Structures are given as structure tokens and as C-alpha cells.
Short mmCIF file of C-alpha atoms in Angstrom, two decimals:
data_model
loop_
_atom_site.label_atom_id
_atom_site.label_comp_id
_atom_site.label_asym_id
_atom_site.label_seq_id
_atom_site.Cartn_x
_atom_site.Cartn_y
_atom_site.Cartn_z
CA MET A 1 8.79 22.44 26.04
CA ILE A 2 10.64 19.11 25.60
CA ILE A 3 10.40 18.45 29.37
CA ILE A 4 6.62 19.01 29.25
CA LEU A 5 6.32 16.55 26.37
CA ILE A 6 8.32 13.92 28.22
CA GLN A 7 6.20 14.39 31.35
CA ALA A 8 3.02 14.02 29.29
CA LEU A 9 4.30 10.82 27.70
CA VAL A 10 5.30 9.34 31.06
CA LEU A 11 1.92 10.21 32.60
CA TYR A 12 0.12 8.66 29.64
CA ALA A 13 2.21 5.49 29.85
CA VAL A 14 1.73 5.05 33.60
CA SER A 15 -2.02 5.64 33.33
CA TRP A 16 -2.28 3.15 30.48
CA LEU A 17 -0.31 0.54 32.41
CA PHE A 18 -2.45 0.97 35.54
CA TRP A 19 -5.71 0.68 33.59
CA ARG A 20 -4.60 -2.32 31.55
CA THR A 21 -3.15 -4.16 34.55
CA PHE A 22 -5.99 -3.75 37.03
CA PHE A 23 -9.17 -3.11 35.06
CA ALA A 24 -8.96 -4.26 31.42
CA LYS A 25 -9.52 -8.01 31.40
CA SER A 26 -11.00 -9.54 28.23
CA ALA A 27 -11.39 -12.75 26.25
CA LEU A 28 -8.36 -11.70 24.22
CA ALA A 29 -6.15 -12.83 27.09
CA ASN A 30 -6.99 -16.44 26.16
CA ILE A 31 -5.84 -16.09 22.52
CA PRO A 32 -2.38 -17.61 21.83
CA GLY A 33 0.39 -15.41 20.47
CA PRO A 34 4.10 -14.66 20.60
CA ALA A 35 5.59 -13.85 23.98
CA PRO A 36 6.36 -10.14 24.42
CA LYS A 37 10.04 -9.30 24.63
CA SER A 38 9.46 -5.96 26.30
CA LEU A 39 7.13 -4.61 29.00
CA TRP A 40 7.23 -1.24 27.26
CA LYS A 41 6.53 -2.33 23.66
CA GLY A 42 5.44 -5.96 24.04
CA ALA A 43 5.83 -7.91 20.76
CA PHE A 44 5.26 -4.73 18.72
CA PRO A 45 8.89 -4.43 17.49
CA GLN A 46 8.87 -8.07 16.34
CA VAL A 47 5.69 -7.67 14.27
CA PHE A 48 6.23 -4.18 12.87
CA ASN A 49 9.77 -3.86 11.61
CA VAL A 50 11.49 -3.89 8.22
CA ASN A 51 12.90 -7.39 8.79
CA ALA A 52 9.69 -9.09 9.99
CA TRP A 53 9.05 -11.38 7.01
CA ASP A 54 10.19 -14.58 8.73
CA PHE A 55 8.49 -13.62 11.99
CA HIS A 56 5.11 -13.21 10.27
CA ARG A 57 5.44 -16.58 8.55
CA GLU A 58 6.59 -18.37 11.71
CA MET A 59 3.86 -16.69 13.73
CA ALA A 60 1.19 -17.83 11.25
CA GLU A 61 2.53 -21.40 11.16
CA LYS A 62 2.72 -21.66 14.95
CA TYR A 63 -0.46 -19.92 16.08
CA GLY A 64 -2.81 -20.08 13.09
CA SER A 65 -5.13 -17.47 11.60
CA VAL A 66 -6.00 -15.53 14.78
CA ILE A 67 -3.09 -14.37 16.94
CA LYS A 68 -2.79 -12.17 20.00
CA ILE A 69 -0.16 -9.42 19.83
CA LYS A 70 1.01 -7.77 23.02
CA ALA A 71 1.66 -4.07 22.51
CA LEU A 72 2.18 -1.04 24.76
CA PHE A 73 2.34 -2.13 28.43
CA GLY A 74 0.54 -5.40 27.73
CA GLU A 75 -2.25 -3.99 25.54
CA ASN A 76 -3.89 -6.81 23.57
CA GLN A 77 -4.19 -6.52 19.80
CA LEU A 78 -5.28 -9.17 17.30
CA TYR A 79 -3.56 -10.31 14.10
CA VAL A 80 -6.14 -11.97 11.85
CA PHE A 81 -6.22 -13.74 8.48
CA ASP A 82 -9.14 -16.12 9.08
CA PRO A 83 -11.46 -15.68 6.01
CA LYS A 84 -14.76 -15.40 7.89
CA ALA A 85 -13.25 -13.04 10.44
CA MET A 86 -11.82 -10.87 7.62
CA HIS A 87 -15.25 -10.77 5.96
CA HIS A 88 -16.75 -9.32 9.15
CA ILE A 89 -13.87 -6.88 9.65
CA ILE A 90 -13.64 -5.65 6.04
CA VAL A 91 -17.23 -5.97 4.78
CA LYS A 92 -20.08 -7.00 7.08
CA ASP A 93 -19.11 -4.99 10.17
CA GLN A 94 -16.85 -2.44 8.52
CA HIS A 95 -18.67 0.37 10.34
CA ILE A 96 -17.41 -1.14 13.60
CA TYR A 97 -13.88 -1.99 12.45
CA GLU A 98 -12.73 1.43 11.31
CA GLU A 99 -9.28 2.73 10.47
CA THR A 100 -7.13 3.35 13.54
CA SER A 101 -6.93 6.87 14.92
CA ALA A 102 -3.16 6.88 14.30
CA PHE A 103 -3.71 5.98 10.63
CA LEU A 104 -6.39 8.64 10.14
CA GLU A 105 -4.55 11.41 11.95
CA GLY A 106 -1.23 10.52 10.35
CA ASN A 107 -2.69 10.65 6.85
CA LYS A 108 -4.51 13.87 7.68
CA LEU A 109 -1.18 15.46 8.60
CA ILE A 110 0.48 14.15 5.41
CA PHE A 111 -2.27 14.40 2.78
CA GLY A 112 -5.12 16.42 4.30
CA HIS A 113 -8.79 15.39 4.54
CA GLY A 114 -8.76 12.77 1.80
CA LEU A 115 -9.91 9.16 1.36
CA LEU A 116 -7.19 7.86 3.69
CA SER A 117 -8.06 10.17 6.56
CA THR A 118 -11.87 10.32 6.70
CA LEU A 119 -14.68 8.15 8.07
CA ASP A 120 -18.41 7.60 7.77
CA GLU A 121 -20.44 10.03 5.67
CA GLN A 122 -17.48 12.21 4.70
CA HIS A 123 -15.62 9.16 3.35
CA ARG A 124 -18.69 7.90 1.49
CA LYS A 125 -19.24 11.33 -0.08
CA GLN A 126 -15.65 11.45 -1.30
CA ARG A 127 -15.82 7.94 -2.81
CA LYS A 128 -19.13 8.80 -4.48
CA MET A 129 -17.47 11.76 -6.19
CA LEU A 130 -14.34 9.83 -7.18
CA ASN A 131 -15.74 6.47 -8.33
CA PRO A 132 -17.04 7.62 -11.77
CA VAL A 133 -13.81 9.44 -12.70
CA PHE A 134 -11.35 6.87 -11.39
CA SER A 135 -12.05 4.49 -14.24
CA ILE A 136 -9.77 2.38 -16.44
CA ALA A 137 -11.40 4.09 -19.42
CA HIS A 138 -9.13 7.07 -18.68
CA MET A 139 -6.09 4.79 -19.15
CA ARG A 140 -6.97 3.78 -22.71
CA GLY A 141 -4.28 4.69 -25.17
CA MET A 142 -1.64 5.42 -22.53
CA ASN A 143 1.77 4.19 -23.58
CA ALA A 144 4.44 6.16 -21.72
CA PHE A 145 7.83 4.62 -21.10
CA THR A 146 10.73 5.90 -23.19
CA ALA A 147 13.81 5.10 -21.10
CA LYS A 148 16.49 3.45 -23.20
CA VAL A 149 19.59 1.48 -22.38
CA ASN A 150 22.92 1.89 -24.13
CA ASP A 151 24.38 -0.85 -26.31
CA GLY A 152 25.24 -3.85 -24.18
CA PRO A 153 24.08 -4.86 -20.68
CA GLN A 154 24.30 -2.32 -17.90
CA GLU A 155 23.20 -2.02 -14.31
CA ILE A 156 20.19 0.26 -13.80
CA ASP A 157 18.28 1.22 -10.67
CA VAL A 158 14.97 -0.17 -11.83
CA LEU A 159 13.06 1.15 -8.80
CA SER A 160 13.97 4.72 -9.68
CA TRP A 161 12.68 4.24 -13.24
CA MET A 162 9.51 2.50 -12.08
CA THR A 163 8.80 5.33 -9.64
CA ARG A 164 9.36 7.96 -12.34
CA THR A 165 7.20 5.98 -14.77
CA ALA A 166 4.34 5.40 -12.31
CA LEU A 167 4.39 9.06 -11.32
CA GLU A 168 4.32 10.19 -14.94
CA LEU A 169 1.44 7.85 -15.75
CA ILE A 170 -0.71 9.13 -12.88
CA GLY A 171 0.54 12.66 -13.62
CA GLN A 172 -0.67 12.67 -17.22
CA SER A 173 -3.85 10.62 -16.84
CA GLY A 174 -4.70 11.70 -13.30
CA LEU A 175 -3.56 15.31 -13.05
CA GLY A 176 -3.01 16.46 -16.61
CA TYR A 177 0.56 17.27 -15.57
CA SER A 178 3.97 15.99 -16.67
CA PHE A 179 6.48 15.34 -13.89
CA ASP A 180 9.20 13.74 -16.00
CA SER A 181 10.33 13.46 -19.63
CA LEU A 182 11.50 9.88 -18.84
CA THR A 183 14.71 10.38 -20.77
CA GLU A 184 18.06 8.86 -19.90
CA GLY A 185 20.00 11.35 -17.79
CA GLY A 186 16.88 13.35 -16.94
CA ILE A 187 16.58 14.60 -13.39
CA PRO A 188 13.72 12.95 -11.43
CA HIS A 189 11.10 15.36 -10.12
CA PRO A 190 11.47 16.05 -6.36
CA TYR A 191 7.99 14.57 -5.91
CA SER A 192 9.28 11.24 -7.27
CA THR A 193 12.18 11.16 -4.82
CA SER A 194 10.00 12.20 -1.89
CA THR A 195 7.38 9.56 -2.73
CA LYS A 196 9.85 6.71 -2.30
CA GLN A 197 11.26 8.21 0.90
CA LEU A 198 7.92 8.81 2.62
CA ILE A 199 6.94 5.29 3.75
CA PRO A 200 10.42 4.18 4.93
CA SER A 201 10.71 7.47 6.82
CA THR A 202 7.27 7.23 8.46
CA PHE A 203 7.77 3.55 9.32
CA LYS A 204 10.65 4.56 11.58
CA PHE A 205 8.01 6.20 13.78
CA PHE A 206 5.41 3.42 13.58
CA PHE A 207 5.28 2.81 17.33
CA LEU A 208 5.28 6.51 18.21
CA ARG A 209 2.62 7.25 15.56
CA THR A 210 0.42 4.51 16.97
CA TYR A 211 0.36 5.85 20.52
CA PHE A 212 1.71 9.41 20.66
CA LEU A 213 0.76 11.00 17.35
CA SER A 214 -1.42 13.78 18.76
CA THR A 215 1.37 14.90 21.11
CA LEU A 216 4.50 14.50 19.06
CA PHE A 217 3.61 15.00 15.38
CA ARG A 218 2.56 18.64 15.39
CA ARG A 219 4.36 21.17 13.23
CA PHE A 220 5.56 23.42 16.02
CA VAL A 221 6.71 20.40 18.05
CA VAL A 222 8.54 18.88 15.08
CA ASP A 223 10.29 22.19 14.41
CA LEU A 224 11.41 22.44 18.04
CA LEU A 225 12.75 18.91 18.48
CA PRO A 226 16.43 18.40 17.49
CA TRP A 227 15.60 15.18 15.64
CA LYS A 228 17.00 14.81 12.11
CA SER A 229 14.79 11.88 11.05
CA LEU A 230 11.69 13.83 12.06
CA HIS A 231 12.88 16.93 10.20
CA ASP A 232 13.58 14.82 7.10
CA LEU A 233 10.01 13.50 7.25
CA ARG A 234 8.67 17.05 7.59
CA ASP A 235 10.61 18.15 4.52
CA ILE A 236 9.34 15.17 2.48
CA ILE A 237 5.74 16.04 3.35
CA ASP A 238 6.37 19.68 2.42
CA VAL A 239 7.54 18.65 -1.07
CA LEU A 240 4.45 16.51 -1.61
CA HIS A 241 2.08 19.20 -0.37
CA ASN A 242 3.66 22.15 -2.20
CA THR A 243 3.75 20.25 -5.49
CA SER A 244 0.09 19.32 -5.16
CA VAL A 245 -0.89 22.93 -4.43
CA GLU A 246 1.05 24.15 -7.46
CA ILE A 247 -0.67 21.67 -9.81
CA PHE A 248 -4.10 22.27 -8.29
CA GLU A 249 -3.86 26.06 -8.62
CA SER A 250 -2.74 25.72 -12.25
CA LYS A 251 -5.68 23.44 -13.01
CA LYS A 252 -8.14 25.71 -11.24
CA LYS A 253 -6.85 28.73 -13.17
CA ALA A 254 -7.24 26.91 -16.52
CA LEU A 255 -10.79 25.81 -15.73
CA LYS A 256 -11.74 29.37 -14.83
CA GLU A 257 -10.27 30.68 -18.10
CA GLY A 258 -12.40 28.27 -20.14
CA ASP A 259 -12.03 25.46 -22.68
CA GLU A 260 -9.30 27.15 -24.69
CA ALA A 261 -6.96 27.30 -21.70
CA VAL A 262 -7.82 23.75 -20.66
CA ALA A 263 -7.06 22.46 -24.17
CA THR A 264 -3.46 23.68 -23.91
CA GLN A 265 -2.81 21.60 -20.80
CA ILE A 266 -1.55 18.00 -20.80
CA GLY A 267 -4.58 15.75 -20.96
CA GLN A 268 -6.66 18.54 -22.49
CA GLY A 269 -9.12 18.42 -19.62
CA LYS A 270 -9.66 14.65 -19.87
CA ASP A 271 -7.48 13.83 -16.87
CA ILE A 272 -9.00 12.61 -13.60
CA LEU A 273 -8.42 15.84 -11.69
CA SER A 274 -10.10 18.02 -14.36
CA ILE A 275 -13.07 15.64 -14.53
CA LEU A 276 -13.29 15.58 -10.74
CA MET A 277 -13.17 19.38 -10.47
CA ARG A 278 -15.88 19.78 -13.14
CA ALA A 279 -18.05 17.14 -11.44
CA ASN A 280 -17.58 18.95 -8.16
CA MET A 281 -18.74 22.23 -9.69
CA ARG A 282 -21.95 20.53 -10.86
CA ALA A 283 -22.58 18.63 -7.62
CA SER A 284 -25.10 19.75 -5.04
CA LYS A 285 -23.86 21.53 -1.96
CA GLU A 286 -24.37 18.37 0.11
CA ASP A 287 -22.33 16.20 -2.27
CA SER A 288 -19.61 18.65 -3.29
CA LEU A 289 -16.12 18.59 -1.81
CA THR A 290 -14.33 21.57 -0.32
CA GLN A 291 -11.14 22.85 -1.92
CA GLU A 292 -9.22 21.32 0.99
CA GLU A 293 -10.82 17.92 0.27
CA LEU A 294 -10.10 18.17 -3.48
CA LEU A 295 -6.46 18.95 -2.76
CA ALA A 296 -6.31 16.04 -0.30
CA GLN A 297 -7.80 13.62 -2.88
CA MET A 298 -5.21 14.73 -5.37
CA SER A 299 -2.32 14.23 -2.93
CA THR A 300 -3.66 10.89 -1.71
CA LEU A 301 -4.33 9.37 -5.13
CA THR A 302 -1.06 10.58 -6.64
CA PHE A 303 1.00 9.12 -3.82
CA ALA A 304 -0.94 5.85 -3.68
CA ALA A 305 -0.82 5.33 -7.44
CA THR A 306 2.92 6.01 -7.50
CA ASP A 307 4.30 4.17 -4.49
CA THR A 308 2.31 0.93 -4.51
CA THR A 309 2.52 0.54 -8.29
CA SER A 310 6.24 1.23 -8.48
CA SER A 311 6.80 -1.28 -5.68
CA ALA A 312 4.70 -3.91 -7.48
CA LEU A 313 6.39 -3.26 -10.84
CA SER A 314 9.85 -3.48 -9.27
CA ARG A 315 9.05 -6.72 -7.47
CA THR A 316 7.65 -8.19 -10.71
CA LEU A 317 10.79 -7.27 -12.66
CA LEU A 318 13.01 -8.80 -9.96
CA LEU A 319 10.97 -12.02 -10.05
CA LEU A 320 11.16 -12.12 -13.84
CA ALA A 321 14.90 -11.50 -13.64
CA THR A 322 15.36 -14.48 -11.33
CA HIS A 323 12.93 -16.69 -13.30
CA GLN A 324 14.21 -16.32 -16.86
CA HIS A 325 11.92 -19.04 -18.24
CA VAL A 326 8.88 -17.05 -17.05
CA GLN A 327 10.30 -13.87 -18.57
CA ASP A 328 10.88 -15.67 -21.89
CA LYS A 329 7.36 -17.08 -21.93
CA LEU A 330 5.86 -13.67 -21.14
CA ARG A 331 7.94 -12.00 -23.86
CA GLU A 332 6.76 -14.59 -26.38
CA GLU A 333 3.11 -13.97 -25.46
CA ILE A 334 3.52 -10.20 -25.84
CA ARG A 335 5.31 -10.50 -29.18
CA GLN A 336 2.79 -12.95 -30.57
CA ALA A 337 -0.01 -10.57 -29.61
CA ARG A 338 1.74 -7.64 -31.29
CA LYS A 339 2.31 -9.71 -34.42
CA GLN A 340 -1.31 -10.84 -34.46
CA HIS A 341 -2.63 -7.28 -34.15
CA ASN A 342 0.15 -5.77 -36.27
CA SER A 343 0.36 -2.81 -33.93
CA ASP A 344 0.88 -1.69 -30.36
CA LEU A 345 -1.43 -3.44 -27.95
CA ASP A 346 -4.47 -1.43 -26.90
CA TYR A 347 -6.47 -1.75 -23.71
CA ASP A 348 -8.56 -4.72 -24.84
CA ASP A 349 -5.49 -6.59 -26.09
CA LEU A 350 -3.57 -6.10 -22.87
CA VAL A 351 -6.31 -7.30 -20.52
CA SER A 352 -6.80 -10.44 -22.61
CA LEU A 353 -3.21 -11.75 -22.28
CA PRO A 354 -3.46 -14.65 -19.82
CA TYR A 355 0.23 -15.06 -18.95
CA LEU A 356 0.71 -11.32 -18.45
CA ASP A 357 -2.28 -11.36 -16.12
CA ALA A 358 -1.00 -14.40 -14.25
CA SER A 359 2.60 -13.24 -13.78
CA ALA A 360 2.09 -9.51 -13.38
CA GLU A 361 -1.01 -9.42 -11.23
CA LYS A 362 -2.24 -12.57 -9.62
CA ALA A 363 0.99 -14.41 -8.84
CA LEU A 364 2.58 -11.18 -7.59
CA GLY A 365 -0.38 -10.28 -5.41
CA CYS A 366 -0.56 -13.76 -3.95
CA GLN A 367 3.03 -14.07 -2.71
CA TYR A 368 4.25 -10.46 -2.67
CA PRO A 369 1.50 -7.87 -2.10
CA PRO A 370 3.03 -4.36 -1.76
CA VAL A 371 1.03 -3.85 1.47
CA SER A 372 1.46 -6.74 3.93
CA PHE A 373 -1.13 -5.72 6.52
CA VAL A 374 -3.71 -3.09 7.43
CA SER A 375 -4.98 -2.14 10.86
CA ARG A 376 -8.47 -1.45 12.14
CA THR A 377 -9.87 -0.32 15.50
CA THR A 378 -13.16 -1.47 16.97
CA ARG A 379 -15.51 1.45 17.61
CA GLN A 380 -17.74 -0.61 19.92
CA ASP A 381 -17.79 -4.01 21.61
CA VAL A 382 -18.26 -6.70 18.96
CA VAL A 383 -18.15 -10.49 18.53
CA LEU A 384 -15.83 -11.81 15.79
CA PRO A 385 -16.84 -15.23 14.34
CA LEU A 386 -14.21 -17.60 12.90
CA SER A 387 -14.15 -19.96 9.90
CA LYS A 388 -12.67 -22.69 12.03
CA PRO A 389 -12.13 -22.82 15.79
CA ILE A 390 -8.80 -22.09 17.41
CA LYS A 391 -7.53 -23.53 20.68
CA GLY A 392 -7.25 -21.05 23.52
CA ILE A 393 -4.45 -20.91 26.06
CA ASP A 394 -6.77 -22.76 28.46
CA GLY A 395 -7.09 -25.63 25.95
CA GLN A 396 -10.72 -24.93 25.07
CA GLU A 397 -11.93 -24.43 21.49
CA ILE A 398 -12.85 -20.86 20.53
CA HIS A 399 -15.45 -20.38 17.77
CA GLU A 400 -15.93 -16.62 18.19
CA ILE A 401 -14.10 -13.86 20.01
CA PRO A 402 -15.70 -11.03 22.02
CA ILE A 403 -13.58 -7.97 21.23
CA PRO A 404 -13.77 -4.86 23.44
CA ASN A 405 -14.23 -1.36 22.08
CA ASN A 406 -11.03 0.43 21.04
CA THR A 407 -9.07 -2.74 20.24
CA ASN A 408 -6.64 -2.69 17.34
CA VAL A 409 -7.08 -5.56 14.85
CA VAL A 410 -4.38 -6.18 12.24
CA VAL A 411 -5.56 -7.84 9.02
CA GLY A 412 -2.69 -9.97 7.69
CA ILE A 413 -2.92 -9.43 3.91
CA LEU A 414 0.30 -11.31 3.22
CA GLU A 415 -0.66 -14.34 5.29
CA ALA A 416 -4.21 -14.35 3.89
CA ASN A 417 -2.85 -14.40 0.34
CA ARG A 418 -0.57 -17.36 1.03
CA ASN A 419 -2.72 -19.27 3.52
CA PRO A 420 -1.94 -22.98 2.89
CA ASP A 421 -5.44 -23.98 4.08
CA ILE A 422 -6.78 -22.08 1.06
CA TRP A 423 -4.03 -22.24 -1.56
CA GLY A 424 -2.39 -25.57 -0.72
CA PRO A 425 1.09 -26.59 0.50
CA ASP A 426 2.87 -24.60 -2.25
CA SER A 427 1.16 -21.36 -1.27
CA HIS A 428 4.48 -19.61 -0.58
CA GLU A 429 5.82 -20.25 -4.09
CA TRP A 430 5.60 -17.74 -6.94
CA LYS A 431 3.92 -19.79 -9.68
CA PRO A 432 2.19 -17.90 -12.53
CA GLU A 433 0.97 -21.25 -13.88
CA ARG A 434 -1.19 -21.58 -10.78
CA TRP A 435 -3.59 -19.07 -12.33
CA LEU A 436 -3.74 -20.78 -15.73
CA ASN A 437 -5.30 -23.92 -14.26
CA PRO A 438 -8.46 -24.43 -12.19
CA LEU A 439 -7.90 -23.23 -8.63
CA PRO A 440 -8.43 -25.59 -5.68
CA ASP A 441 -12.03 -25.85 -4.47
CA THR A 442 -10.85 -24.44 -1.13
CA VAL A 443 -10.23 -21.05 -2.77
CA ALA A 444 -13.85 -20.36 -3.71
CA ALA A 445 -15.12 -22.05 -0.54
CA ALA A 446 -13.09 -19.71 1.69
CA HIS A 447 -15.07 -16.60 0.55
CA VAL A 448 -12.07 -14.31 0.99
CA PRO A 449 -13.52 -10.75 1.06
CA GLY A 450 -10.96 -9.19 -1.31
CA ILE A 451 -12.27 -7.42 -4.42
CA TYR A 452 -9.84 -9.16 -6.77
CA SER A 453 -9.21 -12.86 -7.51
CA HIS A 454 -9.78 -14.22 -3.99
CA LEU A 455 -6.89 -12.07 -2.77
CA MET A 456 -6.68 -9.35 -0.12
CA THR A 457 -4.11 -7.32 -2.08
CA PHE A 458 -6.60 -4.51 -2.82
CA ILE A 459 -8.62 -5.22 0.35
CA GLY A 460 -12.44 -5.07 0.05
CA GLY A 461 -15.54 -3.37 1.41
CA GLY A 462 -16.03 0.36 1.60
CA ARG A 463 -12.31 1.08 1.95
CA ALA A 464 -11.14 -1.11 -0.93
CA CYS A 465 -8.51 0.38 -3.22
CA ILE A 466 -10.48 2.75 -5.43
CA GLY A 467 -7.87 2.68 -8.20
CA PHE A 468 -7.10 -1.03 -8.38
CA LYS A 469 -8.17 -1.40 -12.04
CA PHE A 470 -6.12 1.66 -12.93
CA SER A 471 -3.11 0.11 -11.16
CA GLN A 472 -3.57 -3.24 -12.93
CA LEU A 473 -3.68 -1.69 -16.38
CA GLU A 474 -0.80 0.64 -15.56
CA MET A 475 1.35 -2.38 -14.67
CA LYS A 476 0.38 -4.24 -17.83
CA VAL A 477 1.12 -1.24 -20.05
CA VAL A 478 4.59 -0.80 -18.57
CA LEU A 479 5.49 -4.51 -18.47
CA SER A 480 4.30 -5.14 -22.03
CA LEU A 481 6.64 -2.41 -23.27
CA LEU A 482 9.63 -3.33 -21.12
CA ILE A 483 9.60 -7.11 -21.50
CA ASP A 484 9.15 -6.87 -25.27
CA SER A 485 12.22 -4.66 -25.61
CA PHE A 486 14.53 -5.52 -22.73
CA ARG A 487 15.87 -8.52 -20.83
CA PHE A 488 16.26 -8.17 -17.07
CA SER A 489 18.78 -10.17 -15.02
CA PRO A 490 19.92 -10.01 -11.38
CA SER A 491 22.95 -7.87 -10.58
CA ASP A 492 25.71 -9.07 -8.26
CA LYS A 493 24.21 -6.99 -5.44
CA GLU A 494 22.04 -8.80 -2.90
CA ILE A 495 18.58 -7.23 -2.58
CA PHE A 496 16.58 -6.98 0.64
CA TRP A 497 12.90 -6.02 0.68
CA GLN A 498 11.95 -3.93 3.69
CA MET A 499 8.62 -4.83 5.29
CA ASN A 500 7.48 -1.22 5.55
CA ALA A 501 3.84 -0.19 5.34
CA ILE A 502 4.52 -0.47 1.58
CA SER A 503 7.36 -2.90 0.89
CA SER A 504 10.43 -1.40 -0.72
CA PRO A 505 13.76 -2.83 -1.93
CA THR A 506 17.24 -1.79 -0.92
CA LEU A 507 20.70 -3.36 -0.81
CA ALA A 508 20.99 -6.14 1.76
CA LYS A 509 23.98 -4.42 3.37
CA LEU A 510 21.79 -1.33 3.88
CA ARG A 511 18.64 -3.14 5.03
CA THR A 512 17.57 -0.50 7.56
CA ASP A 513 18.40 2.43 5.27
CA THR A 514 15.59 4.63 3.92
CA HIS A 515 17.22 4.91 0.48
CA SER A 516 15.25 2.48 -1.65
CA GLN A 517 16.86 1.00 -4.77
CA LEU A 518 16.75 -2.05 -7.02
CA PRO A 519 19.78 -2.49 -9.30
CA LEU A 520 19.20 -4.99 -12.14
CA ILE A 521 21.16 -5.79 -15.29
CA VAL A 522 19.23 -4.54 -18.34
CA GLU A 523 19.99 -5.32 -21.98
CA ARG A 524 18.09 -5.30 -25.22
CA ALA A 525 16.08 -8.46 -25.71
CA ALA A 526 16.90 -10.56 -28.74
#
């Protein structure tokens, strides 16, 4: 069986090389970009690896906002953060620039037929069903973080707590289910551990997923191959799936038994999943989702709400730990607001705190978005216009780029968010004050197609993050509680952030390890 797989891969590679070398000539050949270091993988390993932060920045500074990336056997891909080009990719021509086949199939294997693995009418139907229930109104009144520190400063793995907290928040408000009591010494739910292991584990296979997913990543093939990393990934996915099935079946049983049974569950039927299931029961046959789709939505939204939010919260706490004056100013704002309202801060109070908004959301998203890039594939030949011309390899100015069908286009979220042409020469600096003053005229003039604050953090168009308001409020709830009560400082351990599909921290000495962690010194705030 293994020999057959190897023969298939070799045949595919040789065929691809022959076609690309002798038949596939395009205008992309004239786009500047980094020289490939490998005939086999091109510049792929330089662009997509956990230590690629400096490479992305240097690539953007050297080549500008449209860059050619050489991939498998010389295949041309584009890396883009030009505002006008992004508008066409993400919004205007989004039906042409669809998710890559590897992304869709990979998410289908992990989560099922959910928002991250569907296209066209099926995707629109799912968003139509989810949009009304995925509302920040369902976050009102949530206040769930009870972890305590002992007397005196101590080192705590903040990432572990943020993951447990984010999972519990989406568990209670999204699923009507409690994963974790959030008590000191409590054992994290296996779902929490698996969530933080999933992206680092899948990123190990990024190249193989991109080109050989349909051959390699099948259950019977995975079981046969003597490959520990692949088996670990399989086991992680099993934990996520089995947990989702257990929760879904419990919810379905309660709904069938009636209001009395629902009332005994966490959330009392007001959670997102219960609302979604009721809405699905009332929907027409054309608009309703299958049980498989409902289960996939549940798995997709739970994972997305946990991993990206815990990453963003952890990064924010690390930044506050290394910028004590910002932490002090934020704590003062929170305490003044509590004093003014003489109570815990509700939804309206939280969203009206300007420094919390600036430091927790906008400044973070600008310099450190949890997702650094997304990929799209053209589904037909298309012309991509640019905000400003680039100079081709032949020395001629290029104002628009003809892109062939089936070309991968990487949207550089990180580079778009810190583009000095838009944000100015200090665009790489984390400055919450930036958002408390009028932004440069270039920001509004750029017409960045992101759905939030001229940033691409939550993307835009029909595949924008459906839960971005939920995520924003979740972060503010947690930070307002933590910063009021605790002071965070750096530990003596050097931290390295891996540039995975979703960035994750680990110890610098373990920078390629899949065990994510963020040790910080935590003490009670005076």
C-alpha cells in the first residue's frame, strides 16, 4: 500500500513538473519575488514555517504589496496585501477567489461540512442560519473567570488558562455546556488540550496538505502509515469530534423532551446551539441544515472561538506584561469605570471603554493578528487590478495582473495590517494611543476591505469571521476582570511565537515544538 502511494506521488509530481515547465506560461512569471531555494518546494518552506516572521517582513519591504511565490516544481503563487487587490479578492470577486481545495478538504476531514469547508449556495445557506444567533446579545451578562493566584507572585502558564477560559465562555454561551470549573488545580477538559495542539500539529503537514491531501489524509491511509505525528493529529481530531457528538446528542435529547428538560441545562436553552437547532426545526426544507451540517457548525465555531481568542488574549497579556505603563493605564480606566457604575461592568460599559478597545482590540489586531494570512484559489481566469503599479522583472510598470485559473493567492493579513504606506513609518510598533487620535488620511483612503477598523484581522466579504463581535466582547470581559485584579509581568523564560496558521506561543528553546505555552509572573494588583 505504501509503495502504491509513493508511486502515485511521484507520478503526480513528474506530471506537474512537465506541465508547468513546457505549457504553463503566464504573466505571473514577470512578478518579482524571493528566489526559490528548492526545485521540489520552491520558496514554500521560507514563507510557510513557524519561524517566518522576519522573512515576511523582509519580503514585503523588498518586493512590495504583490509578490510571486514559487511553490511545487516552480508553480507560481501570489502573495498580496495591496488594498485594491484585496478588495477584489475578498469582496468584489469573491466568487472567483474561493478557498483553496486543500483548505476546504482539510477542514471537512477535521470538522465536517461546516462554514470552513463549504462553498457557494451551501455556504450562504449556513451563514444565513447562523447570522441571527451568533450575536453579541448572547454574551450579555457573561462574567466567567474565577482562577485565583496564591499570595505573592508566581509563574503561571497563561495560555493554558486563556484556552480554558475561552472554551468555557463559548461552551456556556454557545453550547449550553460547561467544559471546565476554572478552579486552581482543576484538570483541563481534553477538548481544551486538543484545541491548542490542533493547529501546530496540522501546520507540520502544510506542504503535504496543500498538494497531496486527497491521497495521504484518508483514515485508512493514516492508520496504515507508521507516522507518529500523523497518528497524533488523528487522535486530536477524534477528541474534538467525539466531544462535539456527545454535546450535540445531549442537546438534541433535551429539546425532544421539552422545555422542562431544556431548562435544567446550562444556558437554559438560550445558548447559540439551542437557538440554532430550534431555528433549524422551523426553517423550510430548502433553508434547513442536515444533522451533519449542524454538528459541523458546532465543531467549527467552538474551535474557532477557542483557539483564535485564546491566542489573542495571550498575546495581549504578554504585551501588557512588557509594557507596564499601558497595563497601569488600562487598569486605571477599568477601575474608574467600576467606581463610576458602582458595580461590575455590563456589556454597554465594556464596549465604551476607549483604552480597553485600543489596547485589547485595535492595537493587537494591527501588529499581531492571530491569523497572519489566508489563501484563495482562482476558479477561473481573472484580472487583478492594483492600487499602485509595481515594477515587473522586465522593468515595465504593471497596473493589473492576469491570473490563470487554479492559481493560489495568499492574502497577507499581517502585512496589510502594518503596511507603512497606510499606517505610516511606525506601523510595526504596538501603540494603543494610535487609536485614541485621528488616524492618518491614508487609512480611510486605502479602502481596506476588512470588516473591522480598516484591518484585515477578521477578513471581509462573504467569508468574514462570523463571530468577530462575540470574540471582541469575550476578550474585553476577560481582560477587564484580569487586569483589575492581577498584575502580569514577564517571566525569565524567553517566549517565541510560532507563525502557524493561528499563531501560538512556546518557549524559545522549544520553538518547533507543538506544546504551546506562555509562562508569565502573576500577582495581585495593588
